[in-house]
Tab-separated table of C-alpha atoms (C1' of nucleotides) in Angstrom:
chain	number	residue	atom	x	y	z
A	1001	MET	CA	40.890	28.614	29.122
A	1002	PHE	CA	40.532	25.763	26.745
A	1003	HIS	CA	37.408	24.688	24.851
A	1004	ILE	CA	37.711	20.951	24.476
A	1005	VAL	CA	35.722	19.574	21.545
A	1006	TYR	CA	35.329	15.900	21.990
A	1007	ALA	CA	35.401	13.875	18.779
A	1008	VAL	CA	32.383	11.972	19.981
A	1009	ASN	CA	30.983	11.346	16.537
A	1010	MET	CA	33.783	10.078	14.438
A	1011	SER	CA	31.556	8.401	11.886
A	1012	SER	CA	28.721	10.675	12.744
A	1013	GLN	CA	28.139	11.811	9.161
A	1014	ARG	CA	26.538	8.568	8.247
A	1015	ASP	CA	24.389	8.700	11.277
A	1016	ARG	CA	23.409	12.241	10.529
A	1017	ILE	CA	22.512	11.197	6.969
A	1018	LEU	CA	20.380	8.275	8.236
A	1019	GLU	CA	18.657	10.615	10.688
A	1020	CYS	CA	17.834	13.094	7.852
A	1021	ALA	CA	16.732	10.227	5.551
A	1022	CYS	CA	14.291	9.001	8.213
A	1023	ASP	CA	12.952	12.554	8.656
A	1024	LEU	CA	12.683	12.988	4.911
A	1025	TYR	CA	10.897	9.712	4.442
A	1026	LEU	CA	8.614	10.184	7.471
A	1027	LYS	CA	7.688	13.662	6.195
A	1028	HIS	CA	7.322	13.209	2.459
A	1029	GLY	CA	7.038	9.522	1.947
A	1030	LEU	CA	8.708	7.269	-0.537
A	1031	ASP	CA	7.896	9.503	-3.513
A	1032	GLY	CA	9.523	12.517	-2.030
A	1033	PHE	CA	12.594	10.686	-1.221
A	1034	SER	CA	15.567	11.386	-3.512
A	1035	MET	CA	19.230	11.602	-3.006
A	1036	ARG	CA	19.173	15.336	-4.028
A	1037	LYS	CA	16.601	16.228	-1.470
A	1038	LEU	CA	18.325	14.124	1.160
A	1039	ALA	CA	21.563	16.013	0.448
A	1040	ARG	CA	19.909	19.356	0.687
A	1041	ARG	CA	18.403	18.343	4.074
A	1042	VAL	CA	21.880	17.171	5.431
A	1043	GLY	CA	23.450	20.420	4.113
A	1044	VAL	CA	25.684	19.019	1.429
A	1045	THR	CA	25.552	18.329	-2.178
A	1046	ALA	CA	24.273	15.096	-3.678
A	1047	PRO	CA	27.563	13.368	-4.473
A	1048	ALA	CA	28.714	13.778	-0.871
A	1049	ILE	CA	26.159	11.240	0.122
A	1050	TYR	CA	27.748	8.673	-1.973
A	1051	ARG	CA	30.836	8.762	0.218
A	1052	HIS	CA	28.765	7.200	3.001
A	1053	TYR	CA	26.199	5.285	1.325
A	1054	GLU	CA	26.497	3.078	-1.828
A	1055	GLY	CA	23.356	4.589	-3.242
A	1056	ARG	CA	19.722	5.172	-2.832
A	1057	GLU	CA	18.951	1.525	-1.999
A	1058	ALA	CA	21.396	1.497	0.717
A	1059	VAL	CA	19.927	4.471	2.502
A	1060	LEU	CA	16.389	3.185	2.183
A	1061	ALA	CA	17.544	-0.224	3.582
A	1062	ASP	CA	18.902	1.617	6.682
A	1063	VAL	CA	15.608	3.495	7.008
A	1064	LEU	CA	13.848	0.224	6.823
A	1065	ARG	CA	15.965	-1.274	9.428
A	1066	GLU	CA	15.372	1.635	11.795
A	1067	ALA	CA	11.606	1.257	11.251
A	1068	HIS	CA	11.666	-2.548	12.029
A	1069	ARG	CA	13.934	-1.942	15.079
A	1070	THR	CA	11.599	0.637	16.455
A	1071	PHE	CA	8.653	-1.580	15.806
A	1072	ALA	CA	10.349	-4.489	17.685
A	1073	ARG	CA	11.050	-2.211	20.649
A	1074	TYR	CA	7.297	-1.249	20.811
A	1075	LEU	CA	6.333	-4.866	20.899
A	1076	TYR	CA	9.067	-5.984	23.270
A	1077	ALA	CA	7.762	-3.557	25.907
A	1078	ALA	CA	4.947	-5.974	26.439
A	1079	LEU	CA	7.173	-8.837	27.450
A	1080	ALA	CA	7.821	-7.253	30.843
A	1081	LYS	CA	4.203	-7.585	31.978
A	1082	PRO	CA	3.475	-10.240	34.682
A	1083	THR	CA	0.463	-12.270	33.138
A	1084	GLU	CA	-0.243	-13.973	29.734
A	1085	LEU	CA	-3.231	-11.766	29.244
A	1086	GLU	CA	-1.390	-8.554	29.954
A	1087	ARG	CA	1.501	-9.534	27.661
A	1088	PHE	CA	-1.164	-10.414	24.934
A	1089	ILE	CA	-3.067	-7.102	25.331
A	1090	GLY	CA	0.440	-5.311	25.751
A	1091	ALA	CA	1.495	-6.539	22.310
A	1092	GLY	CA	-1.706	-5.319	20.765
A	1093	GLU	CA	-1.260	-1.858	22.369
A	1094	GLY	CA	2.345	-1.765	21.268
A	1095	PHE	CA	1.292	-2.439	17.728
A	1096	LEU	CA	-1.438	0.164	17.864
A	1097	ASN	CA	0.893	2.752	19.376
A	1098	PHE	CA	3.565	2.157	16.806
A	1099	VAL	CA	1.117	2.556	13.815
A	1100	ILE	CA	-0.372	5.603	15.209
A	1101	ASP	CA	2.988	7.128	16.143
A	1102	HIS	CA	4.860	6.188	12.924
A	1103	PRO	CA	2.368	5.651	10.149
A	1104	ARG	CA	5.057	6.131	7.352
A	1105	TRP	CA	7.488	3.730	8.951
A	1106	TYR	CA	4.569	1.246	9.015
A	1107	GLY	CA	4.080	2.020	5.416
A	1108	ILE	CA	7.658	1.372	4.392
A	1109	MET	CA	7.600	-1.885	6.255
A	1110	HIS	CA	4.824	-3.004	4.095
A	1111	THR	CA	6.296	-1.760	0.791
A	1112	ALA	CA	7.548	-4.276	-1.694
A	1113	PRO	CA	11.378	-4.528	-1.704
A	1114	GLU	CA	11.504	-3.998	-5.417
A	1115	HIS	CA	9.568	-0.779	-4.960
A	1116	LEU	CA	12.559	0.376	-2.761
A	1117	GLY	CA	15.052	-0.671	-5.349
A	1118	MET	CA	16.101	-3.858	-3.671
A	1119	ALA	CA	16.150	-7.198	-5.186
A	1120	ALA	CA	15.222	-8.771	-1.728
A	1121	LEU	CA	15.135	-7.758	1.847
A	1122	PRO	CA	18.456	-7.788	3.544
A	1123	GLU	CA	18.927	-10.904	5.779
A	1124	ASP	CA	19.068	-9.014	9.066
A	1125	ILE	CA	15.722	-7.235	8.301
A	1126	GLU	CA	14.175	-10.576	7.435
A	1127	ALA	CA	15.407	-11.856	10.806
A	1128	LEU	CA	13.973	-8.957	12.570
A	1129	ILE	CA	10.498	-9.592	11.000
A	1130	GLY	CA	10.820	-13.294	11.891
A	1131	SER	CA	11.524	-12.499	15.637
A	1132	VAL	CA	8.542	-10.173	15.676
A	1133	HIS	CA	6.328	-12.965	14.316
A	1134	ARG	CA	7.663	-15.129	17.055
A	1135	ILE	CA	6.881	-12.774	19.798
A	1136	TRP	CA	3.321	-12.600	18.571
A	1137	ILE	CA	2.821	-16.373	18.032
A	1138	ASP	CA	4.282	-16.965	21.472
A	1139	ARG	CA	1.700	-14.617	23.076
A	1140	VAL	CA	-1.110	-16.486	21.337
A	1141	ARG	CA	0.319	-19.808	22.375
A	1142	GLU	CA	0.614	-19.021	26.025
A	1143	CYS	CA	-2.893	-17.509	25.931
A	1144	MET	CA	-4.194	-20.766	24.692
A	1145	ASP	CA	-2.325	-22.664	27.388
A	1146	ALA	CA	-3.859	-20.174	29.967
A	1147	GLY	CA	-7.408	-20.844	28.783
A	1148	ILE	CA	-7.837	-17.378	27.323
A	1149	LEU	CA	-7.796	-18.232	23.698
A	1150	ARG	CA	-9.283	-21.401	22.156
A	1151	GLU	CA	-7.091	-24.398	21.479
A	1152	GLY	CA	-5.901	-24.565	17.926
A	1153	ASP	CA	-2.954	-23.843	15.730
A	1154	PRO	CA	-1.386	-20.763	17.293
A	1155	GLU	CA	0.023	-19.644	13.871
A	1156	MET	CA	-3.320	-19.828	12.307
A	1157	THR	CA	-5.055	-17.817	15.062
A	1158	SER	CA	-2.105	-15.364	14.995
A	1159	ILE	CA	-2.820	-14.680	11.321
A	1160	THR	CA	-6.530	-14.142	11.731
A	1161	MET	CA	-5.831	-11.534	14.417
A	1162	TRP	CA	-2.800	-10.085	12.517
A	1163	ALA	CA	-4.860	-9.653	9.309
A	1164	HIS	CA	-7.610	-7.981	11.141
A	1165	ALA	CA	-5.361	-5.493	12.888
A	1166	HIS	CA	-3.341	-4.857	9.785
A	1167	GLY	CA	-6.493	-4.325	7.611
A	1168	LEU	CA	-7.873	-1.832	10.228
A	1169	VAL	CA	-4.743	0.125	10.128
A	1170	GLN	CA	-4.485	0.146	6.340
A	1171	LEU	CA	-8.062	1.353	6.091
A	1172	TYR	CA	-7.485	3.995	8.666
A	1173	HIS	CA	-4.199	5.335	7.150
A	1174	GLU	CA	-5.680	5.453	3.676
A	1175	SER	CA	-8.574	7.379	5.022
A	1176	ALA	CA	-11.125	4.757	4.069
A	1177	LEU	CA	-12.168	5.062	7.632
A	1178	VAL	CA	-12.511	8.709	8.406
A	1179	MET	CA	-12.071	9.226	12.073
A	1180	THR	CA	-9.919	10.794	14.687
A	1181	GLU	CA	-7.104	9.063	16.425
A	1182	ASP	CA	-9.114	8.593	19.565
A	1183	GLU	CA	-12.007	7.192	17.593
A	1184	PHE	CA	-9.710	4.743	15.844
A	1185	ARG	CA	-8.223	3.625	19.200
A	1186	TRP	CA	-11.675	2.782	20.296
A	1187	LEU	CA	-12.523	1.024	17.059
A	1188	PHE	CA	-9.332	-0.981	17.263
A	1189	GLU	CA	-10.170	-2.264	20.699
A	1190	ALA	CA	-13.941	-2.751	19.974
A	1191	SER	CA	-13.350	-4.514	16.701
A	1192	GLY	CA	-10.675	-6.692	18.333
A	1193	ALA	CA	-13.187	-7.689	21.024
A	1194	ARG	CA	-15.655	-8.745	18.346
A	1195	LEU	CA	-13.007	-10.890	16.731
A	1196	MET	CA	-12.327	-12.518	20.160
A	1197	THR	CA	-15.863	-13.297	20.768
A	1198	GLY	CA	-17.002	-13.965	17.157
A	1199	VAL	CA	-19.504	-12.417	14.981
A	1200	ALA	CA	-21.744	-15.380	14.294
A	1201	THR	CA	-24.610	-16.517	16.460
A	1202	GLU	CA	-23.867	-19.459	18.725
A	1203	GLU	CA	-26.183	-21.556	16.762
A	1204	PHE	CA	-24.572	-20.744	13.350
A	1205	ALA	CA	-21.073	-21.072	14.894
A	1206	ARG	CA	-21.985	-24.689	15.930
A	1207	GLU	CA	-23.113	-25.449	12.408
A	1208	LEU	CA	-20.105	-23.811	10.969
A	1209	ASN	CA	-17.803	-26.001	13.173
A	1210	ASN	CA	-19.551	-29.111	11.964
A	1211	ARG	CA	-18.499	-28.445	8.332
A	1212	VAL	CA	-14.855	-27.757	8.965
A	1213	THR	CA	-12.653	-28.154	5.907
A	1214	PRO	CA	-9.636	-30.023	7.102
A	1215	ARG	CA	-6.584	-29.459	4.977
A	1216	ASP	CA	-4.097	-32.054	4.365
A	1217	GLY	CA	-0.607	-30.994	3.706
A	1218	GLU	CA	0.990	-28.233	5.779
A	1219	ILE	CA	1.062	-24.681	4.706
A	1220	THR	CA	4.015	-22.467	5.940
A	1221	LEU	CA	1.885	-19.531	7.005
A	1222	MET	CA	4.686	-17.347	8.075
A	1223	PRO	CA	8.267	-17.232	6.884
A	1224	LYS	CA	10.708	-19.220	9.038
A	1225	ASN	CA	11.774	-17.417	12.139
A	1226	ARG	CA	15.403	-16.771	12.676
A	1227	SER	CA	16.884	-15.591	15.970
A	1228	VAL	CA	17.962	-12.034	16.377
A	1229	LYS	CA	19.039	-9.868	19.240
A	1230	ILE	CA	17.144	-6.728	19.958
A	1231	GLU	CA	18.401	-3.926	22.206
A	1232	THR	CA	15.587	-3.727	24.768
A	1233	GLU	CA	17.039	-0.836	26.804
B	44	MET	CA	-16.847	-5.502	-55.325
B	45	PHE	CA	-16.893	-3.052	-52.319
B	46	HIS	CA	-15.232	-3.352	-49.063
B	47	ILE	CA	-17.437	-1.476	-46.730
B	48	VAL	CA	-15.755	-0.316	-43.564
B	49	TYR	CA	-18.234	0.704	-40.895
B	50	ALA	CA	-17.297	3.610	-38.663
B	51	VAL	CA	-18.358	1.645	-35.634
B	52	ASN	CA	-15.999	3.288	-33.357
B	53	MET	CA	-16.324	7.055	-33.844
B	54	SER	CA	-14.968	7.935	-30.480
B	55	SER	CA	-13.024	4.632	-30.235
B	56	GLN	CA	-9.634	6.159	-29.760
B	57	ARG	CA	-10.529	7.265	-26.225
B	58	ASP	CA	-11.720	3.728	-25.565
B	59	ARG	CA	-8.683	2.266	-27.111
B	60	ILE	CA	-6.512	4.405	-24.878
B	61	LEU	CA	-8.426	3.543	-21.830
B	62	GLU	CA	-8.119	-0.216	-22.617
B	63	CYS	CA	-4.262	0.200	-23.194
B	64	ALA	CA	-4.125	2.186	-20.052
B	65	CYS	CA	-5.749	-0.531	-18.091
B	66	ASP	CA	-3.385	-3.147	-19.570
B	67	LEU	CA	-0.372	-0.997	-18.808
B	68	TYR	CA	-1.371	-0.420	-15.299
B	69	LEU	CA	-2.401	-3.994	-14.744
B	70	LYS	CA	1.002	-5.231	-16.200
B	71	HIS	CA	3.432	-2.661	-14.743
B	72	GLY	CA	1.708	-0.986	-11.865
B	73	LEU	CA	1.556	2.597	-10.972
B	74	ASP	CA	5.316	3.161	-11.284
B	75	GLY	CA	5.453	1.820	-14.772
B	76	PHE	CA	2.614	4.016	-15.916
B	77	SER	CA	3.650	6.987	-17.961
B	78	MET	CA	2.067	8.853	-20.763
B	79	ARG	CA	4.893	7.931	-23.144
B	80	LYS	CA	4.604	4.332	-22.363
B	81	LEU	CA	0.982	4.508	-22.790
B	82	ALA	CA	1.325	6.293	-26.192
B	83	ARG	CA	3.844	3.577	-27.305
B	84	ARG	CA	1.380	0.913	-26.384
B	85	VAL	CA	-1.438	2.600	-28.278
B	86	GLY	CA	0.759	3.030	-31.298
B	87	VAL	CA	1.049	6.879	-31.336
B	88	THR	CA	3.236	9.413	-29.900
B	89	ALA	CA	2.671	10.968	-26.483
B	90	PRO	CA	1.252	14.350	-27.413
B	91	ALA	CA	-1.560	12.483	-29.301
B	92	ILE	CA	-2.843	11.210	-26.026
B	93	TYR	CA	-3.503	14.806	-24.871
B	94	ARG	CA	-6.096	15.136	-27.636
B	95	HIS	CA	-8.314	12.601	-25.744
B	96	TYR	CA	-7.374	13.001	-22.128
B	97	GLU	CA	-6.535	16.161	-20.196
B	98	GLY	CA	-3.372	14.521	-18.746
B	99	ARG	CA	-2.091	11.634	-16.765
B	100	GLU	CA	-4.541	12.291	-13.867
B	101	ALA	CA	-7.613	11.974	-16.142
B	102	VAL	CA	-6.346	8.689	-17.569
B	103	LEU	CA	-5.651	7.299	-14.113
B	104	ALA	CA	-9.164	8.453	-12.961
B	105	ASP	CA	-10.657	6.386	-15.794
B	106	VAL	CA	-8.602	3.319	-14.879
B	107	LEU	CA	-9.700	3.695	-11.290
B	108	ARG	CA	-13.364	3.975	-12.495
B	109	GLU	CA	-12.892	0.763	-14.522
B	110	ALA	CA	-11.494	-1.037	-11.510
B	111	HIS	CA	-14.327	-0.039	-9.104
B	112	ARG	CA	-17.024	-0.845	-11.737
B	113	THR	CA	-15.498	-4.309	-12.204
B	114	PHE	CA	-15.333	-4.876	-8.475
B	115	ALA	CA	-18.971	-3.744	-8.057
B	116	ARG	CA	-19.961	-6.334	-10.713
B	117	TYR	CA	-18.155	-9.060	-8.864
B	118	LEU	CA	-20.088	-8.335	-5.757
B	119	TYR	CA	-23.384	-7.774	-7.460
B	120	ALA	CA	-23.274	-11.213	-8.753
B	121	ALA	CA	-24.066	-12.463	-5.272
B	122	LEU	CA	-27.366	-10.618	-5.135
B	123	ALA	CA	-28.957	-13.146	-7.433
B	124	LYS	CA	-28.665	-15.957	-4.818
B	125	PRO	CA	-31.841	-17.118	-3.137
B	126	THR	CA	-30.942	-17.016	0.562
B	127	GLU	CA	-29.467	-14.531	2.988
B	128	LEU	CA	-26.611	-16.963	3.727
B	129	GLU	CA	-25.806	-17.594	0.182
B	130	ARG	CA	-25.805	-13.951	-0.660
B	131	PHE	CA	-23.520	-13.317	2.275
B	132	ILE	CA	-21.054	-15.963	1.297
B	133	GLY	CA	-21.414	-14.982	-2.283
B	134	ALA	CA	-20.314	-11.538	-1.528
B	135	GLY	CA	-17.258	-12.893	0.192
B	136	GLU	CA	-16.534	-15.097	-2.710
B	137	GLY	CA	-16.963	-12.263	-5.120
B	138	PHE	CA	-14.457	-10.281	-3.082
B	139	LEU	CA	-11.954	-12.983	-3.053
B	140	ASN	CA	-12.420	-13.692	-6.873
B	141	PHE	CA	-11.759	-10.185	-7.625
B	142	VAL	CA	-8.673	-9.675	-5.515
B	143	ILE	CA	-7.266	-12.811	-7.050
B	144	ASP	CA	-8.166	-12.028	-10.643
B	145	HIS	CA	-7.203	-8.378	-10.415
B	146	PRO	CA	-4.549	-7.712	-7.768
B	147	ARG	CA	-3.357	-4.492	-9.296
B	148	TRP	CA	-6.815	-3.078	-9.702
B	149	TYR	CA	-7.301	-3.860	-6.132
B	150	GLY	CA	-4.127	-2.102	-5.437
B	151	ILE	CA	-5.075	1.058	-7.362
B	152	MET	CA	-8.359	1.159	-5.508
B	153	HIS	CA	-6.503	1.374	-2.285
B	154	THR	CA	-4.002	4.015	-3.461
B	155	ALA	CA	-4.160	7.537	-2.069
B	156	PRO	CA	-5.693	9.853	-4.595
B	157	GLU	CA	-2.689	12.307	-4.250
B	158	HIS	CA	-0.442	9.525	-5.279
B	159	LEU	CA	-2.367	9.309	-8.519
B	160	GLY	CA	-2.079	13.035	-9.024
B	161	MET	CA	-5.694	13.844	-7.925
B	162	ALA	CA	-6.673	16.340	-5.344
B	163	ALA	CA	-9.625	14.130	-4.349
B	164	LEU	CA	-11.660	11.157	-5.650
B	165	PRO	CA	-14.077	12.084	-8.349
B	166	GLU	CA	-17.576	12.168	-7.104
B	167	ASP	CA	-18.869	9.246	-9.317
B	168	ILE	CA	-16.072	6.938	-7.939
B	169	GLU	CA	-17.002	7.934	-4.351
B	170	ALA	CA	-20.568	7.087	-5.106
B	171	LEU	CA	-19.425	3.669	-6.511
B	172	ILE	CA	-17.455	3.037	-3.305
B	173	GLY	CA	-20.502	3.949	-1.211
B	174	SER	CA	-22.806	1.569	-3.147
B	175	VAL	CA	-20.438	-1.255	-2.610
B	176	HIS	CA	-20.237	-0.586	1.133
B	177	ARG	CA	-23.993	-0.557	1.150
B	178	ILE	CA	-24.198	-3.929	-0.484
B	179	TRP	CA	-21.959	-5.424	2.108
B	180	ILE	CA	-23.739	-3.791	5.077
B	181	ASP	CA	-27.063	-4.904	3.839
B	182	ARG	CA	-25.752	-8.492	3.606
B	183	VAL	CA	-24.638	-8.290	7.238
B	184	ARG	CA	-27.852	-6.827	8.333
B	185	GLU	CA	-30.067	-9.410	6.662
B	186	CYS	CA	-27.814	-12.216	8.202
B	187	MET	CA	-28.547	-10.623	11.581
B	188	ASP	CA	-32.238	-10.704	10.932
B	189	ALA	CA	-31.993	-14.274	9.787
B	190	GLY	CA	-30.138	-15.453	13.019
B	191	ILE	CA	-26.811	-16.059	11.231
B	192	LEU	CA	-24.886	-13.216	12.584
B	193	ARG	CA	-25.218	-11.836	16.223
B	194	GLU	CA	-27.398	-8.843	16.821
B	195	GLY	CA	-25.483	-5.614	16.847
B	196	ASP	CA	-24.601	-2.607	14.734
B	197	PRO	CA	-24.334	-3.928	11.176
B	198	GLU	CA	-21.753	-1.273	10.283
B	199	MET	CA	-19.560	-2.218	13.007
B	200	THR	CA	-19.663	-5.876	12.273
B	201	SER	CA	-19.131	-5.092	8.607
B	202	ILE	CA	-15.887	-3.260	9.502
B	203	THR	CA	-14.469	-6.121	11.541
B	204	MET	CA	-15.023	-8.564	8.746
B	205	TRP	CA	-13.906	-6.062	6.056
B	206	ALA	CA	-10.664	-5.335	7.858
B	207	HIS	CA	-9.942	-8.927	8.262
B	208	ALA	CA	-10.451	-9.687	4.633
B	209	HIS	CA	-8.594	-6.617	3.467
B	210	GLY	CA	-5.731	-7.397	5.701
B	211	LEU	CA	-5.485	-10.879	4.636
B	212	VAL	CA	-5.369	-9.763	0.979
B	213	GLN	CA	-2.836	-7.093	1.689
B	214	LEU	CA	-0.472	-9.598	3.343
B	215	TYR	CA	-1.010	-12.094	0.602
B	216	HIS	CA	-0.246	-9.559	-2.208
B	217	GLU	CA	2.830	-8.114	-0.555
B	218	SER	CA	4.139	-11.682	-0.145
B	219	ALA	CA	4.093	-11.342	3.694
B	220	LEU	CA	2.100	-14.653	3.349
B	221	VAL	CA	4.037	-16.926	1.001
B	222	MET	CA	1.556	-19.358	-0.504
B	223	THR	CA	-0.074	-20.456	-3.607
B	224	GLU	CA	-3.394	-19.157	-4.853
B	225	ASP	CA	-5.205	-22.325	-3.806
B	226	GLU	CA	-3.625	-22.124	-0.265
B	227	PHE	CA	-4.699	-18.625	-0.071
B	228	ARG	CA	-8.223	-19.376	-1.033
B	229	TRP	CA	-8.295	-22.084	1.801
B	230	LEU	CA	-6.766	-19.585	4.237
B	231	PHE	CA	-9.294	-16.935	3.431
B	232	GLU	CA	-12.131	-19.244	4.151
B	233	ALA	CA	-10.633	-20.856	7.228
B	234	SER	CA	-9.608	-17.675	8.848
B	235	GLY	CA	-13.035	-16.222	7.989
B	236	ALA	CA	-14.636	-19.026	9.770
B	237	ARG	CA	-12.424	-18.356	12.802
B	238	LEU	CA	-13.575	-14.849	12.714
B	239	MET	CA	-17.272	-15.974	12.622
B	240	THR	CA	-16.874	-18.429	15.661
B	241	GLY	CA	-14.434	-16.201	17.601
B	242	VAL	CA	-10.916	-16.956	18.729
B	243	ALA	CA	-11.468	-16.571	22.566
B	244	THR	CA	-12.575	-19.361	24.831
B	245	GLU	CA	-16.230	-19.179	25.793
B	246	GLU	CA	-15.279	-18.488	29.329
B	247	PHE	CA	-13.117	-15.581	28.358
B	248	ALA	CA	-15.604	-14.295	25.825
B	249	ARG	CA	-18.102	-13.976	28.586
B	250	GLU	CA	-15.631	-12.051	30.754
B	251	LEU	CA	-14.882	-9.792	27.784
B	252	ASN	CA	-18.602	-9.134	27.133
B	253	ASN	CA	-19.005	-7.915	30.766
B	254	ARG	CA	-16.434	-5.221	30.426
B	255	VAL	CA	-17.749	-3.740	27.212
B	256	THR	CA	-16.650	-0.202	26.674
B	257	PRO	CA	-19.772	1.545	25.449
B	258	ARG	CA	-19.027	4.701	23.508
B	259	ASP	CA	-21.166	7.730	23.619
B	260	GLY	CA	-21.268	9.988	20.491
B	261	GLU	CA	-21.659	8.322	17.152
B	262	ILE	CA	-18.782	7.658	14.809
B	263	THR	CA	-19.295	7.583	11.187
B	264	LEU	CA	-17.578	4.456	10.360
B	265	MET	CA	-17.939	4.419	6.647
B	266	PRO	CA	-18.327	7.491	4.343
B	267	LYS	CA	-21.915	8.304	3.497
B	268	ASN	CA	-23.556	6.168	0.861
B	269	ARG	CA	-24.803	7.796	-2.286
B	270	SER	CA	-26.901	5.974	-4.589
B	271	VAL	CA	-25.401	4.875	-7.965
B	272	LYS	CA	-26.563	2.795	-10.827
B	273	ILE	CA	-24.503	-0.135	-11.853
B	274	GLU	CA	-24.874	-2.016	-15.131
B	275	THR	CA	-25.569	-5.480	-13.947
B	276	GLU	CA	-25.794	-7.176	-17.288
C	336	DG	C1'	-5.781	14.124	-34.962
C	337	DT	C1'	-1.188	13.273	-35.260
C	338	DC	C1'	3.214	14.537	-35.810
C	339	DT	C1'	8.266	16.671	-34.742
C	340	DA	C1'	10.682	19.383	-31.724
C	341	DT	C1'	11.371	21.177	-27.531
C	342	DA	C1'	10.925	23.277	-22.913
C	343	DA	C1'	11.380	22.600	-18.204
C	344	DT	C1'	12.241	19.451	-14.457
C	345	DC	C1'	13.576	15.946	-12.086
C	346	DC	C1'	16.352	11.651	-11.171
C	347	DG	C1'	20.801	8.513	-9.947
C	348	DA	C1'	25.277	8.288	-10.437
C	349	DT	C1'	30.231	9.470	-11.689
C	350	DA	C1'	34.830	12.058	-12.881
C	351	DG	C1'	38.121	14.789	-11.254
C	352	DA	C1'	39.649	19.043	-8.800
C	353	DC	C1'	40.574	20.742	-4.255
D	1388	DG	C1'	35.049	14.483	2.298
D	1389	DT	C1'	33.154	17.798	-0.206
D	1390	DC	C1'	32.805	20.300	-4.203
D	1391	DT	C1'	31.654	21.629	-9.428
D	1392	DA	C1'	30.364	20.026	-13.581
D	1393	DT	C1'	28.282	16.715	-16.132
D	1394	DC	C1'	26.429	12.366	-18.198
D	1395	DG	C1'	22.496	9.994	-19.576
D	1396	DG	C1'	18.116	9.167	-18.630
D	1397	DA	C1'	13.355	9.748	-17.229
D	1398	DT	C1'	9.154	12.420	-16.808
D	1399	DT	C1'	4.771	15.846	-18.026
D	1400	DA	C1'	3.344	18.881	-21.002
D	1401	DT	C1'	3.177	22.420	-24.862
D	1402	DA	C1'	3.899	24.997	-29.615
D	1403	DG	C1'	3.197	24.796	-34.219
D	1404	DA	C1'	3.528	22.406	-38.709
D	1405	DC	C1'	0.900	19.279	-41.517
DNA sequence: GTCTATAATCCGATAGAC
DNA sequence: GTCTATCGGATTATAGAC
């Protein structure tokens, strides 16, 4: 009788290292992330890692890639929904689910590249970011067309909503808002609704609209979007 | 002829160290902050610092205190304004000015205490935070009474606006929004106005108000406020 | 109050044997 | 591919002389 061992994972060691690196980062954050600890977790000594990765920076770049890819998948799930409103809400839910499921990944995605030992973000990651921006802006645009959101610059409206969501999450994660996960889910929705309907009285809102400050000269609010393929499966 | 040297600064060394610590942190951030570098900046060797501070944590706590105190002073400036609306807008401007003038201080204020080597925030700093929350919530409340903001839970409305402002600043500081300081000032105001008037169409806003999700059971949205004295001068 | 000297750890990365 | 051994550097913090 033969025991056949398939060589399924020819280059598996790099994958194993990446997996451990993600675990390590997700558990102990950026500060607790060192090549030595990573090696210990993989079950080898530190120099062995360097056979598979150029250095710490390269490992972290892969962790970051994994984070962005997972994030994109959470958002892409909304695209399958049938109506504009459902896709819009679905994108918000995807965001919320991701930040709750993977707070540290969300953290590393908002860490300055220099802090990770990189001069700049790798091109493919920037492309991933751009594509996620595009998903979101497209949802806003189609909701404007569908009469759900007010007419206006979709990019501008996107940023207002993005900042609000991002800020809520940051405050929650840094424990400036002390509450349970369930309470935060409720807060996220309730505060989002408040943003939709506005916080000013109708009277003051009218007054505010009359003193709009138009701005000449365009601002590029979000970095340019590049196309990128995402495995939806 | 005598040269009289007054001993004006009896305990000045601690103050000098704190000043250098703030400089060091403001210039090189949390990562570039070490007792040795601090000592070099002060002009002594590292062990000398320990005569005046218990350790790194104690120094950082003082830096943090300085940051919060300055922040509070920026906000308190708005209290002198004559009308509710001006105090409200003044508080927003104070916030914006602070985050632009002192991005790193804003950063350390939103750094997890453990990351600074502390088990928890010192009580007096927590009190400072509480008093700043109170300033802001009071501004919202009086604008509700004055018919500028919609009636509702002032704490809830505060959080929506706070999250939006905080999120914008975070994105700007981490260069997710690439723009000049002037452009950001414009964006901050324009996006704030959007938050005031709402992003949804009136039709959809009505629909949204009809499916409000009431929540039974109170949530403590912000940590309890304690009173604290602030030097306004 | 400040110094020199040093302990005790950690880090990233490399050389060279196997 | 992995190991041992090590380089060269950083850090917090302390002991003891002056």
